[in-house]
Coordinates of C-alpha atoms in Angstrom, one line a residue:
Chain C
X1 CA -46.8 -25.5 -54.9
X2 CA -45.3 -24.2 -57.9
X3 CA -46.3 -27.3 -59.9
X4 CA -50.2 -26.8 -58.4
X5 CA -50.3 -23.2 -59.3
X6 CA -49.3 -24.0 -63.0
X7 CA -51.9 -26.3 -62.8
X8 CA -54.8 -24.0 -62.1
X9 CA -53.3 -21.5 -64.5
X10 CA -53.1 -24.7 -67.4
X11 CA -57.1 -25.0 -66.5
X12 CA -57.6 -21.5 -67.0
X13 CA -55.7 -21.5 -70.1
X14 CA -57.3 -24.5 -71.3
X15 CA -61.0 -23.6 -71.7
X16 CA -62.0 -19.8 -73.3
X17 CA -63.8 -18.2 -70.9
X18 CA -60.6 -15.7 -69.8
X19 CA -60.5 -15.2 -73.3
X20 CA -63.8 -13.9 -73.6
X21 CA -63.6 -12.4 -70.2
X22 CA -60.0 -10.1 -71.1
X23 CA -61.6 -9.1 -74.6
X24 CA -64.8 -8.2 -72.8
X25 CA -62.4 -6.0 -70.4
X26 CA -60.7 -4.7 -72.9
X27 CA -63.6 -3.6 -75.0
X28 CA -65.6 -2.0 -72.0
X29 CA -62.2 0.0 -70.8
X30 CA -61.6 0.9 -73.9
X31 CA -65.1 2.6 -74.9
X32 CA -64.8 4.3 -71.4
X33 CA -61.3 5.8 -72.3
X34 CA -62.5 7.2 -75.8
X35 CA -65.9 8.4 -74.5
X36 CA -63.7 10.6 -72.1
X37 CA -61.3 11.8 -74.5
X38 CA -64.3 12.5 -76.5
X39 CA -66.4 14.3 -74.1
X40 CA -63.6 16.0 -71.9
X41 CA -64.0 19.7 -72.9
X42 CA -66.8 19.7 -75.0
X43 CA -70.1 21.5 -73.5
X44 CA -71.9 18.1 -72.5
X45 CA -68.4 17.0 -71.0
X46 CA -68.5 20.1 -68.6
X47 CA -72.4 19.4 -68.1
X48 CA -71.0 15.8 -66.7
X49 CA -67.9 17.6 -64.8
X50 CA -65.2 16.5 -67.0
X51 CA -63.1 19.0 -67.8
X52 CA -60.1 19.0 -71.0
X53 CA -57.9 17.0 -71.0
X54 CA -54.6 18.6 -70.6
X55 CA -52.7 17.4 -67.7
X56 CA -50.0 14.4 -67.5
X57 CA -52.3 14.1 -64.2
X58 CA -55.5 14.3 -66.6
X59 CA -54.0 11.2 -68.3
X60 CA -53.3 9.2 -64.9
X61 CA -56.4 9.6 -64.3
X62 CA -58.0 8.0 -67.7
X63 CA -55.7 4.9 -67.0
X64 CA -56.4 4.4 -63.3
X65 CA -60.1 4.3 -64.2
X66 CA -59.1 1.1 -66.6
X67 CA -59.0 -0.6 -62.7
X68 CA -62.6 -1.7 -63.5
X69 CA -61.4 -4.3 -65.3
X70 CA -61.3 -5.8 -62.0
X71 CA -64.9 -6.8 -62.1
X72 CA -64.5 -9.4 -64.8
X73 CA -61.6 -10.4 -62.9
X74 CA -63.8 -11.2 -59.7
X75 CA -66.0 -13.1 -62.8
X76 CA -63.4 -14.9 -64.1
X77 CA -61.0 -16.1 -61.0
X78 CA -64.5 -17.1 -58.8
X79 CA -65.0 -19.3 -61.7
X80 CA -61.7 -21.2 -60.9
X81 CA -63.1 -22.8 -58.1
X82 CA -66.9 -22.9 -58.8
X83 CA -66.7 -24.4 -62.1
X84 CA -64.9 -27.4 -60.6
X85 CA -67.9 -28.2 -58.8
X86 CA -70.6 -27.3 -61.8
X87 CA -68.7 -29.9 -64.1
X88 CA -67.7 -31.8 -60.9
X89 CA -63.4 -31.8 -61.9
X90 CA -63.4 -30.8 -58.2
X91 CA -62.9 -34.8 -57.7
X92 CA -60.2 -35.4 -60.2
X93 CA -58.5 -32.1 -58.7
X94 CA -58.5 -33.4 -54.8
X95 CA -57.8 -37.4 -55.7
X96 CA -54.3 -35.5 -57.5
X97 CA -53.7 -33.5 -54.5
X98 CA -55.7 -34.7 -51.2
X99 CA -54.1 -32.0 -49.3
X100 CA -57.1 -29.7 -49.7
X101 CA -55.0 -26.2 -48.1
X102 CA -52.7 -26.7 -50.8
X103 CA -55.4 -26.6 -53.5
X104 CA -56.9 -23.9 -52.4
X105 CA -53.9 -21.9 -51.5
X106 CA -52.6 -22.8 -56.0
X107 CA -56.0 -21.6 -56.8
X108 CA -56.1 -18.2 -55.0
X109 CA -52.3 -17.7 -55.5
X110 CA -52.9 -18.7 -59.5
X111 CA -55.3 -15.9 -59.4
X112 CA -53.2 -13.4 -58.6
X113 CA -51.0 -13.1 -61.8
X114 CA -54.3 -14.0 -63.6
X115 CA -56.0 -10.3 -62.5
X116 CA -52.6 -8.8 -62.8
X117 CA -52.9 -9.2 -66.5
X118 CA -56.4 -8.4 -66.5
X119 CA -55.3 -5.2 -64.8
X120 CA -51.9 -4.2 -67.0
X121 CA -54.1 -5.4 -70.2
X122 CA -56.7 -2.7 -69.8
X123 CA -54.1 -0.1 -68.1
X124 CA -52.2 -0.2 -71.0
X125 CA -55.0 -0.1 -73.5
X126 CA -56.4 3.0 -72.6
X127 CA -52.4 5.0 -72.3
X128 CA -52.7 3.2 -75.8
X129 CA -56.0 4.9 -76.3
X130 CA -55.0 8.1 -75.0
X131 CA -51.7 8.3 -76.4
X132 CA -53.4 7.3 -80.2
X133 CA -55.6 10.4 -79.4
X134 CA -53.3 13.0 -79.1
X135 CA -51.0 11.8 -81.8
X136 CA -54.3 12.0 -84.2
X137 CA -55.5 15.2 -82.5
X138 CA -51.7 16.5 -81.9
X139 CA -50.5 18.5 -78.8
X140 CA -51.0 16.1 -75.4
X141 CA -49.4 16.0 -71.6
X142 CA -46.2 14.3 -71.1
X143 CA -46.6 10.6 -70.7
X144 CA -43.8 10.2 -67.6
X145 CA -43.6 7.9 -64.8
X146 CA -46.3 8.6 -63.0
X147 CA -48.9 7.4 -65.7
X148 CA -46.4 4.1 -65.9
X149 CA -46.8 3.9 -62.0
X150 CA -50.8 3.9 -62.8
X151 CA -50.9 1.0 -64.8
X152 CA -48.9 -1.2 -62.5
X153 CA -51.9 0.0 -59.7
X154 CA -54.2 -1.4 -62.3
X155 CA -52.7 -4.1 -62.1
X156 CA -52.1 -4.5 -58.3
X157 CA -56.1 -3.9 -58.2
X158 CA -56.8 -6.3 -60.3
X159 CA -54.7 -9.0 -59.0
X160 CA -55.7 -8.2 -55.5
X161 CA -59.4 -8.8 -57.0
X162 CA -58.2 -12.1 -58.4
X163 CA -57.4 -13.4 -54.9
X164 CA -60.3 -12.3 -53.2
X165 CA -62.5 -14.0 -56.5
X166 CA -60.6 -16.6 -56.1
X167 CA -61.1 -17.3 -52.5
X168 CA -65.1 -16.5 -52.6
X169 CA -65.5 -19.1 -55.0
X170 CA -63.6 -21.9 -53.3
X171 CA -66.1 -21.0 -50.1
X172 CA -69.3 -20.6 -51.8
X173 CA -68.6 -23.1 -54.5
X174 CA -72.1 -22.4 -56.4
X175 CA -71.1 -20.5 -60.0
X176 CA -74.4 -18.7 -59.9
X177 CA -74.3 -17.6 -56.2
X178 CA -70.5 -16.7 -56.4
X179 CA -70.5 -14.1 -59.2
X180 CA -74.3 -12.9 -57.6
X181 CA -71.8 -11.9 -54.9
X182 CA -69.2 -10.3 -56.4
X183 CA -70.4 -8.2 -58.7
X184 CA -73.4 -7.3 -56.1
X185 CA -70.9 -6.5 -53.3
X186 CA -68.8 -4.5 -56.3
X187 CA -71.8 -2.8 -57.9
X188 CA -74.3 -2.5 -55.3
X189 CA -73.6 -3.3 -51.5
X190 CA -70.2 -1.0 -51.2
X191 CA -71.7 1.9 -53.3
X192 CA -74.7 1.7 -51.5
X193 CA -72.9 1.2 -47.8
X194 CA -70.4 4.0 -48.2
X195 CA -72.8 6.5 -49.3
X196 CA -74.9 5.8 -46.2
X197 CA -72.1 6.1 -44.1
X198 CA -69.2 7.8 -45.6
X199 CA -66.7 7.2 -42.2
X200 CA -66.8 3.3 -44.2
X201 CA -65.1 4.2 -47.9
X202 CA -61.9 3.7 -46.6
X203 CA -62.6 0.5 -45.2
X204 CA -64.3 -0.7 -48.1
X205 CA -62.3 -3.7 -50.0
X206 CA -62.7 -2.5 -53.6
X207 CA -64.3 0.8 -53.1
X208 CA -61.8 2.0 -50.5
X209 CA -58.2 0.0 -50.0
X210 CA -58.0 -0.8 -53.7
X211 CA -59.1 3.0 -55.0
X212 CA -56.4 4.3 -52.9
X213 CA -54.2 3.2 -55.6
X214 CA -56.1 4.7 -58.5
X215 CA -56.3 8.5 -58.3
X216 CA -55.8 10.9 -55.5
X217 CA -58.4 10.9 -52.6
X218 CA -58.1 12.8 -49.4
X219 CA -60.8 10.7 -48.1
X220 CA -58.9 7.2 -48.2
X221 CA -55.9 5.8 -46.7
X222 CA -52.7 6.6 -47.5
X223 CA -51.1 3.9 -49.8
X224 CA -49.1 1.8 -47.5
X225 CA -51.8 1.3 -44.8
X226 CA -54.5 0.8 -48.1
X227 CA -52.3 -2.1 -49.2
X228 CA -51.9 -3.5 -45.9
X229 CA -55.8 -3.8 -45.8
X230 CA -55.8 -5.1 -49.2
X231 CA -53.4 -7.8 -47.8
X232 CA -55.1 -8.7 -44.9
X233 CA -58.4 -9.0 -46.8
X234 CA -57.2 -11.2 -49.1
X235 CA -55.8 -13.6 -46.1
X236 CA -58.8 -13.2 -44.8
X237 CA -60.9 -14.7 -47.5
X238 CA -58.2 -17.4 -48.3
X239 CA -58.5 -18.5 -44.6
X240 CA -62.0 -18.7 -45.0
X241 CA -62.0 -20.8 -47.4
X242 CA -59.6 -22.7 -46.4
X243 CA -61.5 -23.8 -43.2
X244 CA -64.9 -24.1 -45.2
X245 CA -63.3 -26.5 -48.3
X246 CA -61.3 -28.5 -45.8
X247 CA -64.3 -29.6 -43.6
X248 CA -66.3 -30.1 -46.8
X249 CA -67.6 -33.4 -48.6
X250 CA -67.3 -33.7 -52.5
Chain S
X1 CA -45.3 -51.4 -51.2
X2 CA -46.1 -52.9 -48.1
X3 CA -47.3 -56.1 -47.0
X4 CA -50.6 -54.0 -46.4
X5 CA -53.7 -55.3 -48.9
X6 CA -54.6 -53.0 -51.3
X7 CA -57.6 -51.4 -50.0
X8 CA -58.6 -52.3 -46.5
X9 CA -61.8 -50.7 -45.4
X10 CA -61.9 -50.9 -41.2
X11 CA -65.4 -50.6 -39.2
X12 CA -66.0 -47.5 -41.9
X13 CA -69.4 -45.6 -40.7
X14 CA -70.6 -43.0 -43.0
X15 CA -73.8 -40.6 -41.8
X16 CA -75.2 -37.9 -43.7
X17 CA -77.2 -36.3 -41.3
X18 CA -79.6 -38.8 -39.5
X19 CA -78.8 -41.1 -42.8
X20 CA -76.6 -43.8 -42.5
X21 CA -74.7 -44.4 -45.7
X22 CA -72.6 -46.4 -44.8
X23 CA -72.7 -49.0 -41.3
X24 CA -69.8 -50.4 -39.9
X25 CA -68.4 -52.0 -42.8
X26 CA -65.0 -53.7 -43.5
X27 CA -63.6 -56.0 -46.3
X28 CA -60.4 -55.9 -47.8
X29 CA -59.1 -56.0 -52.0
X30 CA -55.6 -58.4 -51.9
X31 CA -52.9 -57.2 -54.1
X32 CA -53.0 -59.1 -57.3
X33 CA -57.0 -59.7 -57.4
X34 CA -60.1 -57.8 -59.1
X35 CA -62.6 -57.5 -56.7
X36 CA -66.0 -56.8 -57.6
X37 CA -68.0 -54.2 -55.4
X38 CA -72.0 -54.9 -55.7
X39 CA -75.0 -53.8 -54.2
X40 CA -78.1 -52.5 -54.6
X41 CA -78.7 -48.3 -55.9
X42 CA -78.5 -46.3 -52.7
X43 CA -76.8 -49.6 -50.7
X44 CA -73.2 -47.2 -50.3
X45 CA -71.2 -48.3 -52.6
X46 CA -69.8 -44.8 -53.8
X47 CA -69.8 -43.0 -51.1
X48 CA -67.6 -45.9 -49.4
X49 CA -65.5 -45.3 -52.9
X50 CA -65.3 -41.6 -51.7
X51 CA -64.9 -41.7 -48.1
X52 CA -61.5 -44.6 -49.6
X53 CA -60.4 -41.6 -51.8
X54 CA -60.4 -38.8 -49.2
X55 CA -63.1 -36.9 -51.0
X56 CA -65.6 -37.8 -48.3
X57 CA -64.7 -37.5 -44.7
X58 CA -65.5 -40.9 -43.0
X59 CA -67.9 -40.7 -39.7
X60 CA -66.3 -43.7 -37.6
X61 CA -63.6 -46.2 -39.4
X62 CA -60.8 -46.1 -42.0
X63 CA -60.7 -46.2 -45.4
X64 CA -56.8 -47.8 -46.3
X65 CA -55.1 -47.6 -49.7
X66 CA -51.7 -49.8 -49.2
X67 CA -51.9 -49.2 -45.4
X68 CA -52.5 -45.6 -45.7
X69 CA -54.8 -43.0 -45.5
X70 CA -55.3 -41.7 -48.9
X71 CA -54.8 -37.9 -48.1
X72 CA -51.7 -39.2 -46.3
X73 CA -50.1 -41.0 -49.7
X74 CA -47.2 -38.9 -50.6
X75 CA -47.7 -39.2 -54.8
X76 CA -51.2 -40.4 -55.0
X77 CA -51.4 -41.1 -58.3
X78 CA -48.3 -43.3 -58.6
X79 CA -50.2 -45.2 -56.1
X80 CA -54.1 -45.4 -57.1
X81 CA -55.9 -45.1 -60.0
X82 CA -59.5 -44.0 -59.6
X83 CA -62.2 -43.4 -62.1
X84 CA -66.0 -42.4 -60.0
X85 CA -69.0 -41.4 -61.4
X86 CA -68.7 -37.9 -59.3
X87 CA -65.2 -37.3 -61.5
X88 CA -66.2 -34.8 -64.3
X89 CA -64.6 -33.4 -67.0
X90 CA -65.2 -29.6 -67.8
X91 CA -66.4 -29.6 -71.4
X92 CA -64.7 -26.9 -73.0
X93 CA -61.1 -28.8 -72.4
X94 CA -59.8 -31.2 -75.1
X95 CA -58.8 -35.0 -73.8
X96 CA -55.1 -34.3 -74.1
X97 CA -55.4 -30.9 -71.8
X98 CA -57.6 -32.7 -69.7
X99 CA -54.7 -35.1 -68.5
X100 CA -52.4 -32.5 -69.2
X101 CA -53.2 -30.7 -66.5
X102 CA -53.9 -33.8 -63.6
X103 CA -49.7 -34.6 -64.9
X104 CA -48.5 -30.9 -64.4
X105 CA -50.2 -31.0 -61.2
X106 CA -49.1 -34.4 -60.0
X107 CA -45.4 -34.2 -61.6
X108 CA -46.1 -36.8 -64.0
X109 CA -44.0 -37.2 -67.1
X110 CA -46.2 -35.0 -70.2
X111 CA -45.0 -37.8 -72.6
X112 CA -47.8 -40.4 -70.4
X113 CA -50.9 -38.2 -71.5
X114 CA -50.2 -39.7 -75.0
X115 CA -49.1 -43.1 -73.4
X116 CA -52.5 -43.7 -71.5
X117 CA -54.6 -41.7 -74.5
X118 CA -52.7 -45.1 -76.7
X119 CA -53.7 -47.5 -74.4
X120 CA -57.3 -46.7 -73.9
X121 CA -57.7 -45.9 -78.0
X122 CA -58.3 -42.2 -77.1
X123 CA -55.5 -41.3 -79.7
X124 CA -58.0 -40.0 -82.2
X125 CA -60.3 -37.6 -80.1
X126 CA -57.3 -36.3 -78.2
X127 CA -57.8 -32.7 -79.5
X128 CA -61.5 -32.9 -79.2
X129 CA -63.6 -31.2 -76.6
X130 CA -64.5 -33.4 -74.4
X131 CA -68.0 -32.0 -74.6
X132 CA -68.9 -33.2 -77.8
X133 CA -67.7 -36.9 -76.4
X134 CA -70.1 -39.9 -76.1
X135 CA -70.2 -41.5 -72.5
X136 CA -68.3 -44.4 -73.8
X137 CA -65.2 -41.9 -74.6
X138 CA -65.7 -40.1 -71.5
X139 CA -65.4 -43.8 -69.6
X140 CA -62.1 -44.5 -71.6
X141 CA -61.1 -40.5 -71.1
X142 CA -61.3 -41.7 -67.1
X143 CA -59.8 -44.2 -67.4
X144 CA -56.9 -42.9 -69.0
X145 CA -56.3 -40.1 -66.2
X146 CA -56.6 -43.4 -63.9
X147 CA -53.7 -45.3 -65.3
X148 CA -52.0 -41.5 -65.5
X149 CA -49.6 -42.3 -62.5
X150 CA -48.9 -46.1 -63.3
X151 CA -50.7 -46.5 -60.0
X152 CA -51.0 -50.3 -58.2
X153 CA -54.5 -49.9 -57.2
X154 CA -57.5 -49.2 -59.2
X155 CA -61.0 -48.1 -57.8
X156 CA -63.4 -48.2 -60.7
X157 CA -66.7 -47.1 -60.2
X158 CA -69.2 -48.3 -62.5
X159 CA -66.7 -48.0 -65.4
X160 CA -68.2 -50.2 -68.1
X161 CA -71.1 -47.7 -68.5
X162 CA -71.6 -46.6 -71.7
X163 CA -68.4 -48.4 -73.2
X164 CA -69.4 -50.6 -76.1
X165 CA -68.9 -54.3 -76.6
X166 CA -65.0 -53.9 -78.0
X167 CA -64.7 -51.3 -75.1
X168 CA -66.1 -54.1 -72.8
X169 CA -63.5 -56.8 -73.8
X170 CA -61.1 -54.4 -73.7
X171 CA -61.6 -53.1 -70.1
X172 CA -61.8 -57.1 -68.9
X173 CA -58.8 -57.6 -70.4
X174 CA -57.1 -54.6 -69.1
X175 CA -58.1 -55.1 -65.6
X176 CA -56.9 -58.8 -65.6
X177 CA -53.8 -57.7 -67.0
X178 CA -53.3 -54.9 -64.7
X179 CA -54.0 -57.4 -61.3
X180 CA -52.1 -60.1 -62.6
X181 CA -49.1 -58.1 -63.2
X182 CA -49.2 -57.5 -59.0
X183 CA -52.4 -54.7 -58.7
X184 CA -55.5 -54.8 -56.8
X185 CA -58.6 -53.8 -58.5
X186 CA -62.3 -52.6 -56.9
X187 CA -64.9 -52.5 -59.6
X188 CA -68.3 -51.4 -59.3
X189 CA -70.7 -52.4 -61.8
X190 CA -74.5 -52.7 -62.6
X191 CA -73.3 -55.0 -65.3
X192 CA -72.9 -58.6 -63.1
X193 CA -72.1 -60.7 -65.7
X194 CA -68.9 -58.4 -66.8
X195 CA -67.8 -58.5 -63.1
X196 CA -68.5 -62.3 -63.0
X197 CA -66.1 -62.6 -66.2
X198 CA -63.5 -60.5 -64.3
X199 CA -63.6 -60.7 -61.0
X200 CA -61.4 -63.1 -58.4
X201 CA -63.7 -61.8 -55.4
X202 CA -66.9 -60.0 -54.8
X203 CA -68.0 -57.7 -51.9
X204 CA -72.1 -57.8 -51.5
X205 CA -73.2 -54.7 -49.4
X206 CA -76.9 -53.4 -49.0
X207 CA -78.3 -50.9 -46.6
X208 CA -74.1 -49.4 -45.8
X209 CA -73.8 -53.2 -44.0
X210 CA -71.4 -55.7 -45.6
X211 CA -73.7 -58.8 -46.8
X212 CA -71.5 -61.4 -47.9
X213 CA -67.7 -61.3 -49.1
X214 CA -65.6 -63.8 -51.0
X215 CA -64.1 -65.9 -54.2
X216 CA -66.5 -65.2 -57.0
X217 CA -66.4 -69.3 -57.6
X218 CA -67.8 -70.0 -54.3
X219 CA -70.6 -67.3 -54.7
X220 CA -71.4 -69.0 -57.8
X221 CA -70.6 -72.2 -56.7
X222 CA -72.7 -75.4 -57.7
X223 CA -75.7 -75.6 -57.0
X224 CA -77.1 -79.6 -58.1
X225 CA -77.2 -81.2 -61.0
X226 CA -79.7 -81.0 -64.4
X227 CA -80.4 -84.2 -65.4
X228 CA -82.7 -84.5 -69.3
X229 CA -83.6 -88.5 -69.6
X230 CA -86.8 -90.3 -71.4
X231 CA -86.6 -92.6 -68.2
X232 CA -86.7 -89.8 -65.9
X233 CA -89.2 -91.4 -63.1
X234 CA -87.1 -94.2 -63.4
X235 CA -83.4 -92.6 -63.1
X236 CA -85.5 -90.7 -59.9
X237 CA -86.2 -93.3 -57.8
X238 CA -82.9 -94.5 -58.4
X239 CA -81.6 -91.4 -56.9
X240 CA -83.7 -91.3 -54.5
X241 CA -82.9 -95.0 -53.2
X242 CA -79.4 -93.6 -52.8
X243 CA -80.2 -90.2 -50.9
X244 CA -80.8 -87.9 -53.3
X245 CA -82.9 -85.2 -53.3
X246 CA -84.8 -85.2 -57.1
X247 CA -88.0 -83.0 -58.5
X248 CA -89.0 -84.2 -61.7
X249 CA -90.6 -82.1 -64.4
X250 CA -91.6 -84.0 -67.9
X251 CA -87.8 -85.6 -69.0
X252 CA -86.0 -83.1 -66.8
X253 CA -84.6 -83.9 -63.1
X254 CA -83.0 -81.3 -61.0
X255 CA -81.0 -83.2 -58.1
X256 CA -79.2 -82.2 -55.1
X257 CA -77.2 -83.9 -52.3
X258 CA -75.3 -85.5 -54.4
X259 CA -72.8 -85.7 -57.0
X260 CA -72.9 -85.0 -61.1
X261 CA -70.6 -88.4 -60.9
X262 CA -72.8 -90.3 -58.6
X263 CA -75.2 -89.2 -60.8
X264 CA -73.7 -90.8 -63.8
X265 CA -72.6 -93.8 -62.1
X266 CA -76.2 -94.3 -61.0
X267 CA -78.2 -93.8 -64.5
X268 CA -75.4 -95.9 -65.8
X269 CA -75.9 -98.9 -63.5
X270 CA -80.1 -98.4 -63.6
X271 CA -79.1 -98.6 -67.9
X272 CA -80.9 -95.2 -68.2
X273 CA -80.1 -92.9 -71.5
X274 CA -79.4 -89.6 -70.5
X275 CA -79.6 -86.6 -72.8
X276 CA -78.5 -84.1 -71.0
X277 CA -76.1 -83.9 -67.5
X278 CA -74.5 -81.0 -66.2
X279 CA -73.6 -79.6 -62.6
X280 CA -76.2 -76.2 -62.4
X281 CA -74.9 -73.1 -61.3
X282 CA -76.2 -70.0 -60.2
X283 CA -75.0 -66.8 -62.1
X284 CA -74.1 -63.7 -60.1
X285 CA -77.4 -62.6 -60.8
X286 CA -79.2 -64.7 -59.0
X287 CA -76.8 -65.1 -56.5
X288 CA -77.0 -61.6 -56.0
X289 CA -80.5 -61.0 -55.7
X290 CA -81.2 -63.9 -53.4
X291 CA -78.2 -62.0 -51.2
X292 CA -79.9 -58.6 -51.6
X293 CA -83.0 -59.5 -51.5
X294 CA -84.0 -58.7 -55.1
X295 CA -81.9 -55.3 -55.2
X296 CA -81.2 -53.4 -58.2
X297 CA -77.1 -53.5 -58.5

């Protein structure tokens, strides 16, 4: 297994759309962090309810926010499976391993580490970000664990993300349809969904269990039972694709 | 390796919905031969290549590599080569990654990426994107990642598409190397007259059904006798008189049920000049479109 999931990670390595993908991230996170710092306490920032910032809690909050970066992870990692099909590698991949579980177990499993840096990469860039901004502007909260705690949950976010993209492109194995799907479940169905019925926000796999790591929110679950949901939706979508790809021609 | 052939193919049935693909067929590829796989577009030769390969599940049958299922083969790789149309390449990956990352995945030595990239004079365009490659480097960059595992059976599907006359010779030559030296080789190709320079034995299919299988000789075996003479109704009803079947045309006598030495003997005792005998064979060509009914292969 080992030698299959450095496999997958060689092919994502080996071609440059994570490249573009992480820089992509990186500049989106990044323009979000400084348009905060920039508006936080200024008269259109308290128009928009952002208050100054001030707080080591303040700063958490800046770098949990960098979690978004989990959207071009869903990009990215459904791409792992779906471009095997559009340039049709998936061939080459199964006549080297015919044990099809295996496959797709290296590619979800490759995904993992794959969002993780995804998620550290932009958690880190905006402390970076917010850290430059105080030095520049002087003064600024205490940068203690807590804020180190929040960039790790970037990262669990986003790696969580990468098994979940990673799974929906092994089952739907069209490029087009798959990212359709991820970012409009991300961007459209779970906004829309939990704002029609609230009682579902906890439940919700990106919107609910993987928020519950970012900041503070009475209305989700507590972190130990959020990540057990986050676990169990990632099985969930591995097993479905596992049972789809195995009864599947190429 | 076992005493098993190198492919055996068992009452394999392949439907696609209410399409039958493939219809009970069966033929086997001996170790140490280059079997040629023809038949017309659309008669199943591929998917039969996929459904051998595990990448399509068979309906009824078995596909056998070595006596074994190929998703049961514990190193694939060290034990089949395959190079099919559906194998792609994603064109933002350089040659050398390309195979890099089939090795890392089946445990192969690194150091045979450059070994194979050698053999199939892929050496120069190894750090090229294999995008930007013609369909002739693309054949050789498939046929590199085929001989990745030092396999002892190759399934080649239309693989001298695209490759150039050197790249022809040099895939005929491979493949007679590779069989000789104890492989077993199945080769599809539109081009018949590349398969009748390599191949031992040929496997006719058309409509999923097998059609004929055999030596290559015998398919192409002769077929009569030519006969040029300026006495030609002369040296005719000499044959004739001695059973022959004969239609004459100008100087020019095609025979049959007999002979290209009766033939001689006879024109030499009737004191007829000959300009021209020789035993007339059919080519794969013909042979297979009188088998196929005039099928494209």
């Amino acid at each position: 297994m080992i030698r299959l999931v450095s496999a997958e990670l060689l092919k994502v390595r080996t071609t440059r759309l994570w490249i573009g993908l992480l820089i992509g991230s990186l500049l989106l996170n990044g323009a979000g962090a400084l348009l905060l710092l920039a508006l936080a306490g200024t008269a259109e920032g308290r128009d928009a309810g952002l208050t100054p910032i001030r707080t080591t809690e303040d700063v958490r909050m800046i770098v949990s926010a960098a979690a978004q970066a989990l959207l071009f992870v869903l990009v990215l990692t459904a791409t792992m499976a779906t471009t095997e099909y559009r340039y049709s590698t998936a061939a080459g991949t199964y006549l080297t391993t015919p044990h099809r579980g295996r496959v797709v177990t290296a590619k979800t499993l490759a995904a993992v580490p794959v969002g993780g840096l995804f998620g550290a990469a932009a958690g880190l860039l905006a402390l970076a970000i917010v850290a430059g901004w105080f030095v520049v502007k002087g003064g600024g909260p205490t940068i203690d664990v807590t804020v180190w705690v929040a960039v790790a949950e970037d990262a669990l976010q986003c790696a969580y993300a990468g098994a979940i993209g990673a799974a929906v492109g092994v089952a739907l194995r069209s490029q087009v349809v798959a990212i359709l799907v991820v970012l409009g479940w991300t961007l459209v169905i779970e906004p829309l969904a939990t704002g029609l019925v609230p009682s579902l926000l906890p439940w919700a796999p990106f919107a609910g269990a993987a928020t519950a790591f970012g900041a503070e929110n009475p209305d989700l679950f507590a972190r130990p039972a959020a990540a057990g949901l986050m676990l169990a939706y990632a099985v969930a979508a591995w097993v479905v694709a596992l049972v789809l790809e195995r009864r599947r021609d190429v | 390796m076992t005493d098993a052939p190198g492919i055996e193919i068992r009452g394999l049935s392949k439907l696609f919905g209410p399409v039958t693909a493939v219809d009970d067929l069966s033929f086997s590829v001996p170790i140490g031969s280059v079997t040629g796989f023809l038949g017309p577009n659309g008669a199943g030769k591929t998917t039969t290549m996929r459904c051998l390969l595990g990448l399509a599940r068979p309906s009824a049958g078995q596909a056998l590599l070595t006596g074994s299922r190929y998703e049961d083969l514990r190193d694939p790789l060290r034990i089949v080569g395959a190079a099919l149309e559906v194998t792609g390449f994603h064109p933002g990956r350089t040659a050398r990654r390309h195979l890099q990352v089939i090795a890392v995945a089946a445990g192969i030595d690194a150091a045979r990426t450059d070994a194979v990239l050698a053999a199939t004079a892929m050496t120069e365009y190894a750090d090229r994107r294999v995008g930007g490659f013609s369909s002739g480097m693309r054949q050789r960059l498939a046929l590199s990642a085929a001989l990745l595992g030092e396999p002892k059976v190759l399934v080649l599907d239309e693989p001298a598409n695209g490759l150039d006359p050197a790249g022809m010779a040099w895939l005929r030559g491979a493949l007679r190397t590779f069989a000789d030296r104890g492989g077993a080789v199945l080769i599809s190709s539109h081009v018949l007259g590349e398969i009748q320079a390599v191949a031992d034995r040929v496997v006719v299919i058309g409509r999923g059904r097998l059609v004929t299988e055999g030596p290559t000789d015998v398919l192409t075996a002769s077929v009569g006798v030519s006969v040029r003479s300026p006495s030609a109704d002369v040296l005719a009803e000499a044959l004739r008189a001695d059973g022959a079947t004969v239609a004459v045309e100008a100087d020019s006598l095609t025979v049959t049920g007999t002979s290209i030495e009766r033939v001689g003997e006879i024109a030499a005792r009737a004191g007829v000049v000959l300009h021209e005998l020789r035993a007339r064979t059919t080519t794969l060509e013909e042979a297979f479109l009188e088998l196929t009914e005039g099928g494209t292969p």
